[in-house]
Short mmCIF file of C-alpha atoms in Angstrom, two decimals:
data_model
loop_
_atom_site.label_atom_id
_atom_site.label_comp_id
_atom_site.label_asym_id
_atom_site.label_seq_id
_atom_site.Cartn_x
_atom_site.Cartn_y
_atom_site.Cartn_z
CA MET A 82 74.12 37.39 26.13
CA ALA A 83 73.60 33.86 27.26
CA ASP A 84 70.52 35.16 29.57
CA GLU A 85 69.31 37.26 26.43
CA GLU A 86 69.11 33.89 24.60
CA LYS A 87 67.59 32.26 27.25
CA SER A 88 64.94 34.71 27.88
CA ALA A 89 64.23 34.30 24.02
CA VAL A 90 63.89 30.73 24.47
CA THR A 91 61.41 30.79 27.48
CA ALA A 92 59.54 33.73 25.57
CA ILE A 93 58.33 30.93 23.01
CA PRO A 94 54.83 29.68 23.70
CA ALA A 95 54.47 25.86 24.17
CA GLU A 96 52.17 24.31 21.57
CA PRO A 97 48.90 23.00 23.24
CA LYS A 98 48.19 19.44 22.94
CA LYS A 99 45.69 17.81 20.67
CA ARG A 100 42.39 17.00 22.41
CA ARG A 101 41.00 13.25 21.17
CA ALA A 102 37.84 13.35 19.80
CA PRO A 103 34.91 12.68 22.02
CA LYS A 104 33.48 9.07 22.55
CA ALA A 105 30.32 8.21 20.55
CA PRO A 106 27.44 8.31 23.54
CA GLU A 107 26.85 4.44 24.34
CA LEU A 108 23.00 4.48 23.45
CA PRO A 109 20.69 3.07 26.40
CA ILE A 110 20.23 -0.76 26.24
CA VAL A 111 16.83 -0.96 25.32
CA GLU A 112 17.05 1.24 21.81
CA ARG A 113 20.57 -0.33 20.70
CA ARG A 114 19.15 -2.06 17.53
CA ASN A 115 16.47 -0.05 16.82
CA TRP A 116 18.46 1.31 13.86
CA LEU A 117 19.15 -2.45 12.62
CA ILE A 118 15.21 -3.56 12.95
CA HIS A 119 14.25 -0.39 10.89
CA GLN A 120 16.70 -1.20 8.27
CA HIS A 121 15.79 -4.96 7.97
CA TYR A 122 12.20 -3.36 8.14
CA ILE A 123 11.79 -1.19 5.42
CA ARG A 124 13.75 -3.98 3.56
CA LYS A 125 11.37 -6.14 3.68
CA ASP A 126 13.42 -8.90 5.15
CA TYR A 127 10.86 -9.61 7.78
CA ASP A 128 12.50 -12.92 8.96
CA THR A 129 15.59 -11.55 9.90
CA CYS A 130 13.46 -8.45 11.85
CA LYS A 131 11.77 -10.59 13.84
CA THR A 132 15.12 -12.42 14.81
CA ILE A 133 16.56 -9.02 15.90
CA ILE A 134 13.65 -8.12 17.64
CA LYS A 135 13.60 -11.19 20.02
CA GLU A 136 16.85 -10.51 20.77
CA GLN A 137 16.28 -7.06 21.68
CA LEU A 138 13.38 -8.39 23.69
CA GLN A 139 14.98 -10.57 25.55
CA GLU A 140 18.04 -8.18 26.58
CA THR A 141 15.38 -5.85 27.76
CA ASN A 142 12.74 -7.97 29.30
CA GLY A 143 10.02 -6.99 26.77
CA MET A 144 10.75 -3.07 27.53
CA CYS A 145 11.67 -1.61 24.03
CA GLU A 146 8.82 0.00 22.51
CA TYR A 147 10.36 0.27 19.16
CA ALA A 148 10.91 -3.38 18.81
CA ILE A 149 7.47 -4.24 19.88
CA TYR A 150 5.89 -2.02 17.45
CA VAL A 151 7.54 -3.54 14.72
CA GLN A 152 6.90 -6.40 15.40
CA ALA A 153 3.01 -5.73 15.64
CA LEU A 154 3.26 -4.33 11.99
CA ILE A 155 4.90 -7.77 10.62
CA LEU A 156 2.06 -9.57 12.50
CA ARG A 157 -0.47 -7.35 11.20
CA LEU A 158 0.98 -7.77 7.60
CA GLU A 159 0.85 -11.80 8.44
CA GLY A 160 -2.61 -11.47 8.82
CA LYS A 161 -2.73 -11.84 12.71
CA ILE A 162 -4.48 -9.06 13.58
CA GLN A 163 -5.59 -9.81 17.07
CA GLU A 164 -2.06 -10.69 18.00
CA SER A 165 -0.96 -7.18 16.44
CA LEU A 166 -3.74 -5.38 18.44
CA GLU A 167 -2.25 -6.92 22.02
CA LEU A 168 1.32 -5.77 20.96
CA PHE A 169 0.09 -2.35 19.96
CA GLN A 170 -2.07 -2.32 23.22
CA SER A 171 1.42 -2.88 24.96
CA CYS A 172 2.74 -0.17 23.27
CA ALA A 173 0.53 2.12 24.21
CA ILE A 174 0.67 1.14 27.89
CA LEU A 175 4.73 1.67 27.51
CA ASN A 176 4.11 5.35 26.01
CA PRO A 177 0.67 6.18 26.29
CA ALA A 178 1.84 10.22 25.34
CA SER A 179 2.17 8.44 21.60
CA ALA A 180 -0.78 9.49 18.86
CA ASP A 181 1.03 6.65 16.66
CA ASN A 182 0.44 3.90 19.20
CA LEU A 183 -3.33 5.15 19.84
CA LYS A 184 -3.28 5.00 15.93
CA GLN A 185 -2.34 1.67 15.22
CA VAL A 186 -4.39 0.37 18.16
CA ALA A 187 -7.52 1.94 16.66
CA ARG A 188 -6.41 0.46 12.76
CA SER A 189 -6.38 -2.97 14.07
CA LEU A 190 -9.90 -2.71 15.96
CA PHE A 191 -11.27 -1.32 12.51
CA LEU A 192 -9.53 -4.03 10.66
CA LEU A 193 -11.26 -6.44 13.10
CA GLY A 194 -14.53 -4.98 12.43
CA LYS A 195 -14.93 -3.23 15.97
CA HIS A 196 -15.86 0.39 14.29
CA LYS A 197 -17.13 1.88 17.16
CA ALA A 198 -14.26 0.91 19.64
CA ALA A 199 -11.88 2.41 16.76
CA ILE A 200 -13.64 5.51 17.15
CA GLU A 201 -12.78 5.85 20.35
CA PHE A 202 -9.04 5.36 20.05
CA TYR A 203 -9.05 7.67 16.95
CA HIS A 204 -10.26 10.43 19.55
CA GLU A 205 -7.95 9.70 21.85
CA ALA A 206 -5.29 10.02 19.29
CA ALA A 207 -6.72 13.06 18.03
CA LYS A 208 -6.58 14.85 21.63
CA LEU A 209 -2.71 14.60 21.07
CA ASN A 210 -2.33 15.46 17.78
CA ASP A 211 -5.19 17.35 16.02
CA LYS A 212 -3.42 17.98 12.98
CA ASP A 213 -2.77 14.56 11.36
CA TRP A 214 -5.00 14.02 8.33
CA GLU A 215 -4.93 10.51 8.73
CA ILE A 216 -6.42 10.57 12.40
CA CYS A 217 -9.27 12.62 10.73
CA HIS A 218 -9.46 10.63 7.74
CA ASN A 219 -9.84 7.25 9.34
CA LEU A 220 -12.33 8.99 11.80
CA GLY A 221 -14.61 9.80 8.43
CA VAL A 222 -14.39 6.13 7.15
CA CYS A 223 -15.22 4.15 10.61
CA TYR A 224 -18.16 6.52 11.02
CA PHE A 225 -19.06 5.68 7.32
CA PHE A 226 -19.24 2.24 8.19
CA ILE A 227 -21.78 2.42 11.15
CA LYS A 228 -23.83 4.39 9.00
CA ASP A 229 -23.26 7.88 10.83
CA LEU A 230 -23.06 9.87 7.55
CA LYS A 231 -23.16 13.20 9.06
CA HIS A 232 -20.01 12.70 11.33
CA ALA A 233 -18.56 10.84 8.60
CA GLU A 234 -18.52 13.77 6.11
CA GLU A 235 -17.38 16.12 8.91
CA HIS A 236 -14.27 14.08 9.44
CA LEU A 237 -13.57 13.81 6.19
CA ASN A 238 -14.22 17.23 5.19
CA ALA A 239 -11.83 18.18 7.97
CA ALA A 240 -8.91 15.97 6.51
CA LEU A 241 -9.21 17.28 3.36
CA LEU A 242 -8.46 20.71 5.03
CA LEU A 243 -5.25 19.40 6.18
CA ASN A 244 -4.21 17.30 3.45
CA LYS A 245 -6.28 17.00 -0.16
CA HIS A 246 -5.65 13.33 -0.44
CA ASP A 247 -7.13 11.05 -3.18
CA ARG A 248 -8.87 8.65 -0.69
CA SER A 249 -10.75 11.43 1.29
CA PHE A 250 -12.46 12.67 -2.19
CA MET A 251 -13.36 8.92 -2.84
CA THR A 252 -14.53 8.38 0.50
CA LEU A 253 -16.67 11.68 0.72
CA GLY A 254 -17.42 11.45 -3.17
CA LYS A 255 -16.99 15.17 -3.78
CA ARG A 256 -14.97 16.83 -6.81
CA ALA A 257 -12.73 13.80 -6.64
CA VAL A 258 -12.25 13.57 -10.39
CA GLU A 259 -11.93 17.21 -10.85
CA PHE A 260 -9.28 17.01 -8.45
CA SER A 261 -7.66 14.04 -10.05
CA PRO A 262 -9.12 13.86 -13.16
CA GLU A 263 -6.77 10.44 -14.68
CA ASN A 264 -7.31 8.36 -11.35
CA THR A 265 -8.99 5.26 -12.58
CA GLU A 266 -9.68 4.28 -9.09
CA LEU A 267 -11.78 7.79 -8.90
CA LEU A 268 -13.31 7.52 -12.34
CA THR A 269 -14.30 3.40 -11.31
CA THR A 270 -15.81 4.49 -8.27
CA LEU A 271 -17.82 7.15 -9.57
CA GLY A 272 -18.89 5.25 -12.73
CA LEU A 273 -20.18 2.66 -10.09
CA LEU A 274 -22.11 5.28 -8.15
CA TYR A 275 -23.65 6.45 -11.20
CA LEU A 276 -24.46 2.46 -11.97
CA GLN A 277 -26.21 2.20 -8.88
CA LEU A 278 -28.18 5.21 -9.30
CA GLY A 279 -29.36 3.52 -12.54
CA LYS A 280 -27.82 6.72 -14.85
CA TYR A 281 -26.24 4.31 -17.20
CA GLN A 282 -25.33 6.97 -19.88
CA LYS A 283 -22.83 8.50 -17.36
CA ALA A 284 -21.58 5.39 -15.71
CA PHE A 285 -20.50 4.04 -18.64
CA GLU A 286 -18.79 7.25 -19.80
CA HIS A 287 -16.81 7.33 -16.49
CA LEU A 288 -15.99 3.63 -16.70
CA GLY A 289 -14.81 3.89 -20.45
CA ASN A 290 -12.60 6.60 -19.60
CA ALA A 291 -11.05 4.69 -16.89
CA LEU A 292 -10.19 1.94 -19.20
CA THR A 293 -8.96 4.49 -21.32
CA PHE A 294 -6.06 5.19 -18.94
CA ASP A 295 -5.76 1.69 -17.84
CA PRO A 296 -7.17 -0.97 -20.32
CA SER A 297 -6.01 -3.56 -17.59
CA ASN A 298 -8.28 -2.49 -14.99
CA TYR A 299 -10.22 -5.04 -14.01
CA LYS A 300 -12.60 -3.38 -11.52
CA ALA A 301 -13.85 -1.19 -14.51
CA ILE A 302 -14.09 -4.02 -16.63
CA LEU A 303 -16.07 -6.22 -14.23
CA ALA A 304 -18.31 -3.04 -13.98
CA ALA A 305 -18.75 -2.31 -17.77
CA GLY A 306 -19.61 -6.35 -18.05
CA SER A 307 -22.11 -6.04 -15.15
CA MET A 308 -23.68 -3.21 -17.12
CA MET A 309 -24.14 -5.23 -20.28
CA GLN A 310 -25.28 -8.36 -18.07
CA THR A 311 -27.78 -6.27 -16.59
CA HIS A 312 -29.38 -5.39 -20.24
CA GLY A 313 -29.38 -8.86 -21.31
CA ASP A 314 -26.16 -8.71 -23.55
CA PHE A 315 -24.44 -11.81 -21.64
CA ASP A 316 -22.37 -12.81 -24.84
CA VAL A 317 -20.55 -9.18 -24.67
CA ALA A 318 -20.54 -9.19 -20.83
CA MET A 319 -18.77 -12.54 -21.15
CA ASN A 320 -16.18 -10.98 -23.59
CA LYS A 321 -15.43 -8.38 -20.93
CA TYR A 322 -15.01 -11.52 -18.51
CA ARG A 323 -12.24 -13.03 -20.41
CA VAL A 324 -10.15 -9.99 -20.32
CA ALA A 325 -10.59 -9.47 -16.87
CA ALA A 326 -9.96 -13.27 -15.97
CA SER A 327 -6.52 -12.70 -17.16
CA ALA A 328 -5.57 -10.16 -14.69
CA VAL A 329 -7.68 -11.70 -11.44
CA PRO A 330 -8.78 -15.45 -12.48
CA GLU A 331 -9.34 -16.00 -8.51
CA SER A 332 -11.81 -12.83 -8.25
CA PRO A 333 -14.88 -14.12 -6.38
CA PRO A 334 -17.39 -11.48 -8.09
CA LEU A 335 -15.88 -12.54 -11.46
CA TRP A 336 -16.96 -16.24 -11.46
CA ASN A 337 -19.99 -14.88 -9.75
CA ASN A 338 -20.91 -12.51 -12.78
CA ILE A 339 -19.61 -15.44 -15.17
CA GLY A 340 -21.87 -17.80 -13.45
CA MET A 341 -24.99 -15.48 -13.81
CA CYS A 342 -24.24 -14.82 -17.52
CA PHE A 343 -25.07 -18.71 -18.11
CA PHE A 344 -28.08 -18.60 -15.57
CA GLY A 345 -29.23 -15.64 -17.97
CA LYS A 346 -28.39 -18.31 -21.30
CA LYS A 347 -30.16 -21.23 -19.55
CA LYS A 348 -26.83 -22.99 -18.83
CA TYR A 349 -27.97 -24.03 -15.22
CA VAL A 350 -25.05 -26.62 -14.77
CA ALA A 351 -22.17 -24.18 -15.96
CA ALA A 352 -23.98 -21.59 -13.87
CA ILE A 353 -23.78 -23.67 -10.66
CA SER A 354 -20.18 -24.45 -11.49
CA CYS A 355 -19.36 -20.85 -11.57
CA LEU A 356 -20.93 -20.04 -8.64
CA LYS A 357 -19.62 -22.82 -6.53
CA ARG A 358 -16.06 -21.69 -7.95
CA ALA A 359 -16.80 -17.94 -6.56
CA HIS A 360 -18.47 -19.88 -3.06
CA TYR A 361 -14.74 -21.84 -2.83
CA LEU A 362 -12.98 -18.50 -3.23
CA SER A 363 -15.25 -16.27 -0.93
CA PRO A 364 -17.50 -18.55 1.36
CA PHE A 365 -18.79 -16.03 3.31
CA ASP A 366 -20.16 -13.98 0.17
CA TRP A 367 -24.22 -14.08 0.63
CA LYS A 368 -24.55 -12.44 -2.72
CA VAL A 369 -22.90 -15.69 -3.97
CA LEU A 370 -25.50 -18.09 -1.91
CA TYR A 371 -28.30 -16.05 -2.77
CA ASN A 372 -27.34 -16.83 -6.56
CA LEU A 373 -26.63 -20.32 -5.75
CA GLY A 374 -30.32 -20.52 -3.99
CA LEU A 375 -31.86 -18.90 -7.12
CA VAL A 376 -30.19 -21.46 -9.81
CA HIS A 377 -31.09 -24.52 -7.57
CA LEU A 378 -34.82 -23.07 -7.07
CA THR A 379 -34.76 -22.56 -10.87
CA MET A 380 -33.62 -26.25 -11.58
CA GLN A 381 -36.25 -27.85 -8.77
CA GLN A 382 -33.93 -28.93 -6.42
CA TYR A 383 -35.19 -27.60 -3.50
CA ALA A 384 -33.38 -29.22 -1.07
CA SER A 385 -30.21 -27.70 -2.20
CA ALA A 386 -31.75 -24.46 -2.36
CA PHE A 387 -32.73 -24.41 1.15
CA HIS A 388 -29.21 -25.19 2.04
CA PHE A 389 -27.71 -22.09 0.34
CA LEU A 390 -30.84 -19.58 1.30
CA SER A 391 -30.51 -20.65 4.81
CA ALA A 392 -26.33 -20.11 4.33
CA ALA A 393 -27.22 -16.36 2.98
CA ILE A 394 -29.88 -15.40 5.62
CA ASN A 395 -27.52 -16.37 8.76
CA LEU A 396 -24.82 -14.18 7.06
CA HIS A 397 -27.49 -11.61 5.69
CA PRO A 398 -30.57 -11.62 8.15
CA ARG A 399 -32.33 -8.32 7.41
CA MET A 400 -33.21 -8.94 4.02
CA GLY A 401 -36.79 -9.69 3.36
CA GLU A 402 -36.13 -11.13 -0.42
CA LEU A 403 -33.96 -13.89 1.39
CA TYR A 404 -36.85 -15.45 3.38
CA MET A 405 -39.58 -15.04 0.76
CA LEU A 406 -36.90 -17.31 -1.46
CA LEU A 407 -36.88 -19.79 1.66
CA ALA A 408 -40.59 -19.83 1.78
CA VAL A 409 -40.57 -21.06 -2.22
CA ALA A 410 -37.96 -23.76 -1.25
CA LEU A 411 -40.39 -24.63 1.95
CA THR A 412 -43.09 -24.83 -0.10
CA ASN A 413 -42.06 -27.03 -2.66
CA LEU A 414 -40.47 -29.48 0.46
CA GLU A 415 -44.25 -29.33 1.42
CA ASP A 416 -43.15 -27.68 4.96
CA GLN A 417 -46.36 -25.23 5.29
CA GLU A 418 -45.39 -24.18 8.86
CA ASN A 419 -42.04 -23.09 8.22
CA ALA A 420 -43.17 -21.50 4.75
CA THR A 421 -45.72 -19.53 6.74
CA ARG A 422 -42.83 -18.68 9.28
CA ALA A 423 -40.18 -17.86 6.53
CA TYR A 424 -43.32 -15.53 4.73
CA GLU A 425 -44.24 -13.60 8.13
CA GLN A 426 -40.50 -12.64 8.33
CA ALA A 427 -40.39 -11.47 4.70
CA VAL A 428 -43.08 -9.05 5.07
CA THR A 429 -41.68 -7.94 8.27
CA LEU A 430 -38.49 -7.18 7.17
CA ASP A 431 -39.38 -5.62 3.61
CA GLN A 432 -41.00 -2.23 3.17
CA SER A 433 -40.75 -1.47 -0.45
CA ASN A 434 -41.22 -4.72 -2.68
CA PRO A 435 -44.89 -5.55 -3.58
CA MET A 436 -44.03 -8.94 -4.44
CA VAL A 437 -43.36 -10.43 -1.25
CA ASN A 438 -46.70 -9.69 -0.32
CA LEU A 439 -48.47 -10.80 -3.31
CA ASN A 440 -46.15 -14.22 -3.19
CA PHE A 441 -47.68 -14.41 0.41
CA ALA A 442 -51.02 -13.51 -0.45
CA ILE A 443 -51.06 -16.27 -3.17
CA PHE A 444 -49.47 -18.89 -0.65
CA LEU A 445 -52.25 -17.84 2.07
CA TYR A 446 -55.06 -18.16 -0.51
CA ASN A 447 -53.85 -21.62 -1.77
CA HIS A 448 -54.03 -22.81 1.92
CA GLY A 449 -57.77 -21.60 2.51
CA ASP A 450 -56.80 -18.16 4.26
CA LYS A 451 -58.72 -15.76 2.45
CA LYS A 452 -58.68 -12.94 5.19
CA GLY A 453 -55.03 -13.17 5.48
CA ALA A 454 -54.45 -13.23 1.65
CA LEU A 455 -56.92 -9.82 1.26
CA GLU A 456 -54.72 -8.25 3.75
CA GLN A 457 -51.46 -8.94 1.99
CA TYR A 458 -53.05 -8.03 -1.37
CA GLN A 459 -54.30 -4.75 0.19
CA GLU A 460 -50.54 -3.82 1.52
CA MET A 461 -49.27 -4.80 -1.92
CA GLU A 462 -51.14 -2.13 -3.40
CA ARG A 463 -50.32 0.42 -1.03
CA LYS A 464 -46.56 -0.38 -1.93
CA VAL A 465 -47.31 -0.23 -5.50
CA ASN A 466 -48.79 2.99 -5.02
CA VAL A 467 -45.76 4.33 -2.77
CA LEU A 468 -43.63 3.50 -5.94
CA ARG A 469 -45.94 4.95 -8.52
CA ASP A 470 -45.61 8.24 -6.59
CA SER A 471 -41.83 8.26 -6.07
CA SER A 472 -41.18 7.01 -9.87
CA GLY A 473 -43.59 8.36 -12.26
CA ASN A 474 -42.57 6.13 -15.21
CA LEU A 475 -42.09 3.19 -13.31
CA GLU A 476 -42.84 0.15 -15.03
CA PHE A 477 -43.68 -3.57 -14.23
CA ASP A 478 -43.37 -6.66 -15.36
CA PRO A 479 -46.30 -7.58 -17.63
CA GLU A 480 -46.53 -11.13 -15.80
CA LEU A 481 -46.69 -9.57 -12.47
CA VAL A 482 -49.24 -7.59 -13.42
CA ASP A 483 -51.25 -10.52 -14.52
CA MET A 484 -50.51 -12.65 -11.53
CA ALA A 485 -51.94 -9.44 -9.70
CA GLN A 486 -55.13 -9.22 -11.77
CA LYS A 487 -55.86 -13.31 -11.51
CA MET A 488 -55.15 -12.68 -7.56
CA GLY A 489 -57.43 -9.56 -7.66
CA THR A 490 -59.99 -11.32 -9.22
CA ALA A 491 -59.80 -14.41 -6.75
CA LEU A 492 -60.34 -12.30 -3.82
CA GLN A 493 -63.01 -9.95 -5.41
CA VAL A 494 -60.98 -6.67 -5.65
CA THR A 495 -60.73 -6.42 -9.30
CA ASP A 496 -61.97 -3.00 -9.47
CA THR A 497 -58.98 -2.09 -7.67
CA LEU A 498 -56.20 -2.03 -10.17
CA VAL A 499 -52.99 -1.90 -8.27
CA TRP A 500 -51.23 -0.61 -11.09
CA THR A 501 -52.49 2.71 -11.13
CA LYS A 502 -54.22 4.92 -8.27
CA PRO A 503 -57.13 3.64 -6.62
CA SER A 504 -60.15 5.90 -7.00
CA LYS A 505 -61.44 5.86 -2.97
CA GLU A 506 -64.81 4.30 -4.54
CA SER A 507 -62.99 1.28 -6.04
CA LYS A 508 -62.40 -0.65 -3.56
CA SER A 509 -64.86 -3.53 -2.90
CA LYS A 510 -64.99 -6.61 -0.52
CA GLY A 511 -65.39 -10.15 -2.14
CA SER A 512 -68.68 -11.62 -1.81
CA SER A 513 -69.45 -14.91 -0.86
CA SER A 514 -71.19 -16.46 -4.31
CA SER A 515 -67.81 -15.38 -5.98
CA ALA A 516 -65.94 -17.29 -3.76
CA SER A 517 -67.58 -20.23 -3.53
CA LYS A 518 -66.95 -20.16 -7.47
CA THR A 519 -63.57 -20.38 -7.06
CA GLY A 520 -63.18 -22.04 -3.93
CA GLY A 521 -60.99 -25.40 -3.58
CA ALA A 522 -59.16 -24.65 -6.69
CA ALA A 523 -55.70 -23.44 -5.84
CA LEU A 524 -54.35 -20.38 -7.43
CA GLY A 525 -50.82 -20.53 -8.95
CA THR A 526 -48.24 -19.06 -6.36
CA ASN A 527 -45.78 -17.30 -7.87
CA GLN A 528 -42.74 -16.89 -5.92
CA ALA A 529 -40.63 -13.51 -7.11
CA LEU A 530 -36.92 -13.80 -6.46
CA GLY A 531 -36.46 -10.58 -7.74
CA GLN A 532 -33.54 -8.64 -6.63
CA ALA A 533 -32.21 -6.12 -9.23
CA MET A 534 -29.79 -8.46 -11.37
CA SER A 535 -31.07 -11.73 -10.46
CA SER A 536 -34.75 -12.11 -11.00
CA ALA A 537 -37.54 -14.67 -10.12
CA ALA A 538 -38.29 -18.24 -9.81
CA SER A 539 -41.77 -19.34 -9.79
CA TYR A 540 -43.69 -22.26 -7.93
CA ASN A 541 -47.03 -23.11 -9.55
CA LYS A 542 -49.83 -24.71 -8.22
CA SER A 543 -52.50 -24.34 -10.76
CA LEU A 544 -56.21 -26.14 -11.45
CA HIS A 545 -58.26 -24.08 -13.46
CA MET A 546 -55.95 -21.17 -14.33
CA GLN A 547 -52.19 -21.24 -15.72
CA ALA A 548 -50.63 -18.79 -12.82
CA GLY A 549 -46.63 -19.80 -13.35
CA VAL A 550 -45.34 -16.10 -14.14
CA THR A 551 -41.84 -14.28 -13.24
CA LYS A 552 -41.51 -10.93 -12.38
CA ARG A 553 -38.85 -8.57 -12.80
CA PRO A 554 -38.67 -5.76 -10.41
CA SER A 555 -37.60 -2.50 -12.03
CA SER A 556 -35.90 -1.09 -9.21
CA PRO A 557 -33.95 -3.09 -6.19
CA PRO A 558 -35.70 -2.99 -2.99
CA GLN A 559 -33.56 -1.20 -0.31
CA ASP A 560 -33.21 -1.78 3.26
CA THR A 561 -34.49 1.31 5.93
CA GLU A 562 -31.59 2.88 7.91
CA ALA A 563 -32.77 0.82 11.00
CA GLU A 564 -32.47 -2.30 9.26
CA ILE A 565 -29.11 -1.29 7.45
CA ALA A 566 -27.78 -0.54 11.14
CA ALA A 567 -28.88 -3.91 12.49
CA ALA A 568 -27.45 -5.77 10.08
CA PRO A 569 -23.77 -7.62 10.16
CA SER A 570 -21.73 -5.97 7.73
CA PRO A 571 -24.52 -5.26 4.85
CA PRO A 572 -23.29 -4.85 1.44
CA SER A 573 -24.31 -1.77 -0.11
CA ASP A 574 -25.56 -3.28 -3.72
CA PRO A 575 -28.23 -5.73 -4.33
CA PRO A 576 -27.14 -9.30 -5.75
CA GLY A 577 -25.89 -8.90 -9.23
CA SER A 578 -24.62 -5.55 -9.44
CA PRO A 579 -20.74 -4.73 -8.79
CA GLU A 580 -19.47 -3.75 -5.53
CA PRO A 581 -18.03 -0.36 -5.04
CA VAL A 582 -14.58 0.05 -5.14
CA ASP A 583 -13.45 0.84 -1.72
CA PRO A 584 -9.77 2.12 -1.00
CA ASP A 585 -9.29 -0.32 1.51
CA ASN A 586 -11.92 -3.06 0.95
CA PRO A 587 -12.71 -4.18 -2.46
CA LYS A 588 -16.55 -6.51 -5.12
CA PRO A 589 -19.07 -6.64 -8.10
CA LYS A 590 -22.49 -9.46 -8.58
CA SER A 591 -24.80 -10.86 -10.73
CA SER A 592 -27.40 -10.55 -13.52
CA ARG A 593 -30.86 -9.99 -13.99
CA ARG A 594 -32.46 -12.59 -15.46
CA LYS A 595 -35.97 -14.39 -15.28
CA ALA A 596 -36.79 -18.11 -14.48
CA LYS A 597 -39.32 -20.48 -13.72
CA ALA A 598 -39.84 -23.36 -11.45
CA GLU A 599 -42.37 -25.87 -12.92
CA GLU A 600 -45.40 -27.19 -11.15
CA ALA A 601 -44.82 -28.92 -7.79
CA HIS A 602 -47.83 -31.36 -8.31
#
């Protein structure tokens, strides 16, 4: 009996011992605080985040990739682009197989204006990840900035195949509003494009739609105000700008446009005050400097005009009309040698504006170089005929026509009407007897300042005829492709028109109006 009980007891299996839960694996010291860095970064607690990053980098001897990456992001947010670039390059060295590191290096280069270098890094990133929408989109934007429109379109279309994003549509300019009909940025951008093409009805329609969805959209307000300003409705435009001023009181384009409204109303002191404010807010905007030079020329303050125009040329050296304005100031400052050089540079750069050649012809005639004046006059005729052929309904300012006819009379080429297509037999050279009639008389040198929204100032020097006229070009002169490519970040708009709304980079501008400078002597 005892043996049976004993066997029964031994038959009961012993309960297994409970195992302890496995201990969490120790994170490598290099990555131990990554989670904490991430938490503070997404909460925008950058000061604490930088403190933790500093401690982490000290512990790891600067080998923690994530800590360096987040520190570079914070530096970029603080505007320290060069320092952030160096840190992203360190990340790329620590982990060369990461497409994200190369993307960030490329992004920093893009922000520094080094678009070609950015393209190289984006291509390297694309080799590691060819299905990244952001890489394709940013490649398209970089190609757009270096004026390689074919490759820009190609990469933006590739980006849209990967992800139909508003930003790609906006940059590409295709079907954007159809894809997102209530996007006010798209509507504003499309309105600006129509405005640049001169299709004011469609421009106003899209800008109106943008304001319907967002009445406080200051970019649309600025564009609509600029349209009104272009057509001389300065009071209505000023009312629009008052609304925008409450939203963006420190906008350089806003103060520039307000200044040119005052200029259009011939309130020159107020115009200078507003333009000086715009210049203070954006000291490297050549359009503001252009307009300041224009107003000072109008007020016969030629030394000040020379100062601002010289600064504008340093920022935008490929625009012929700036050199023409500089020649106006130099002529009034009685610096004939440098005025001649400025005119020569103006006619070299400008390929489409007949006013540059007309002004140079008058300047040469006044200084006794009739042969050179005739050459410039003939070049002006050629440009006029090209403009006539490209736009059948093109109309020139009557004062410009009158000045050209007076110049033609002085040069004995009045049989040729420069505002119509000349016949083959109509051109004739001046005779010595006719030249003697006007010999010694200084023809009025009209210096056209026209560029779209801000038009003209004139310099008169007249003995026997009244020649002070102003000219308003019916279309803004355009730089050639080669000139645009060579210019340092040239804007796409003439002074006075609102600038396109770029997703990464925003601006608008001034007003079309006449102005005269009185006789110099």
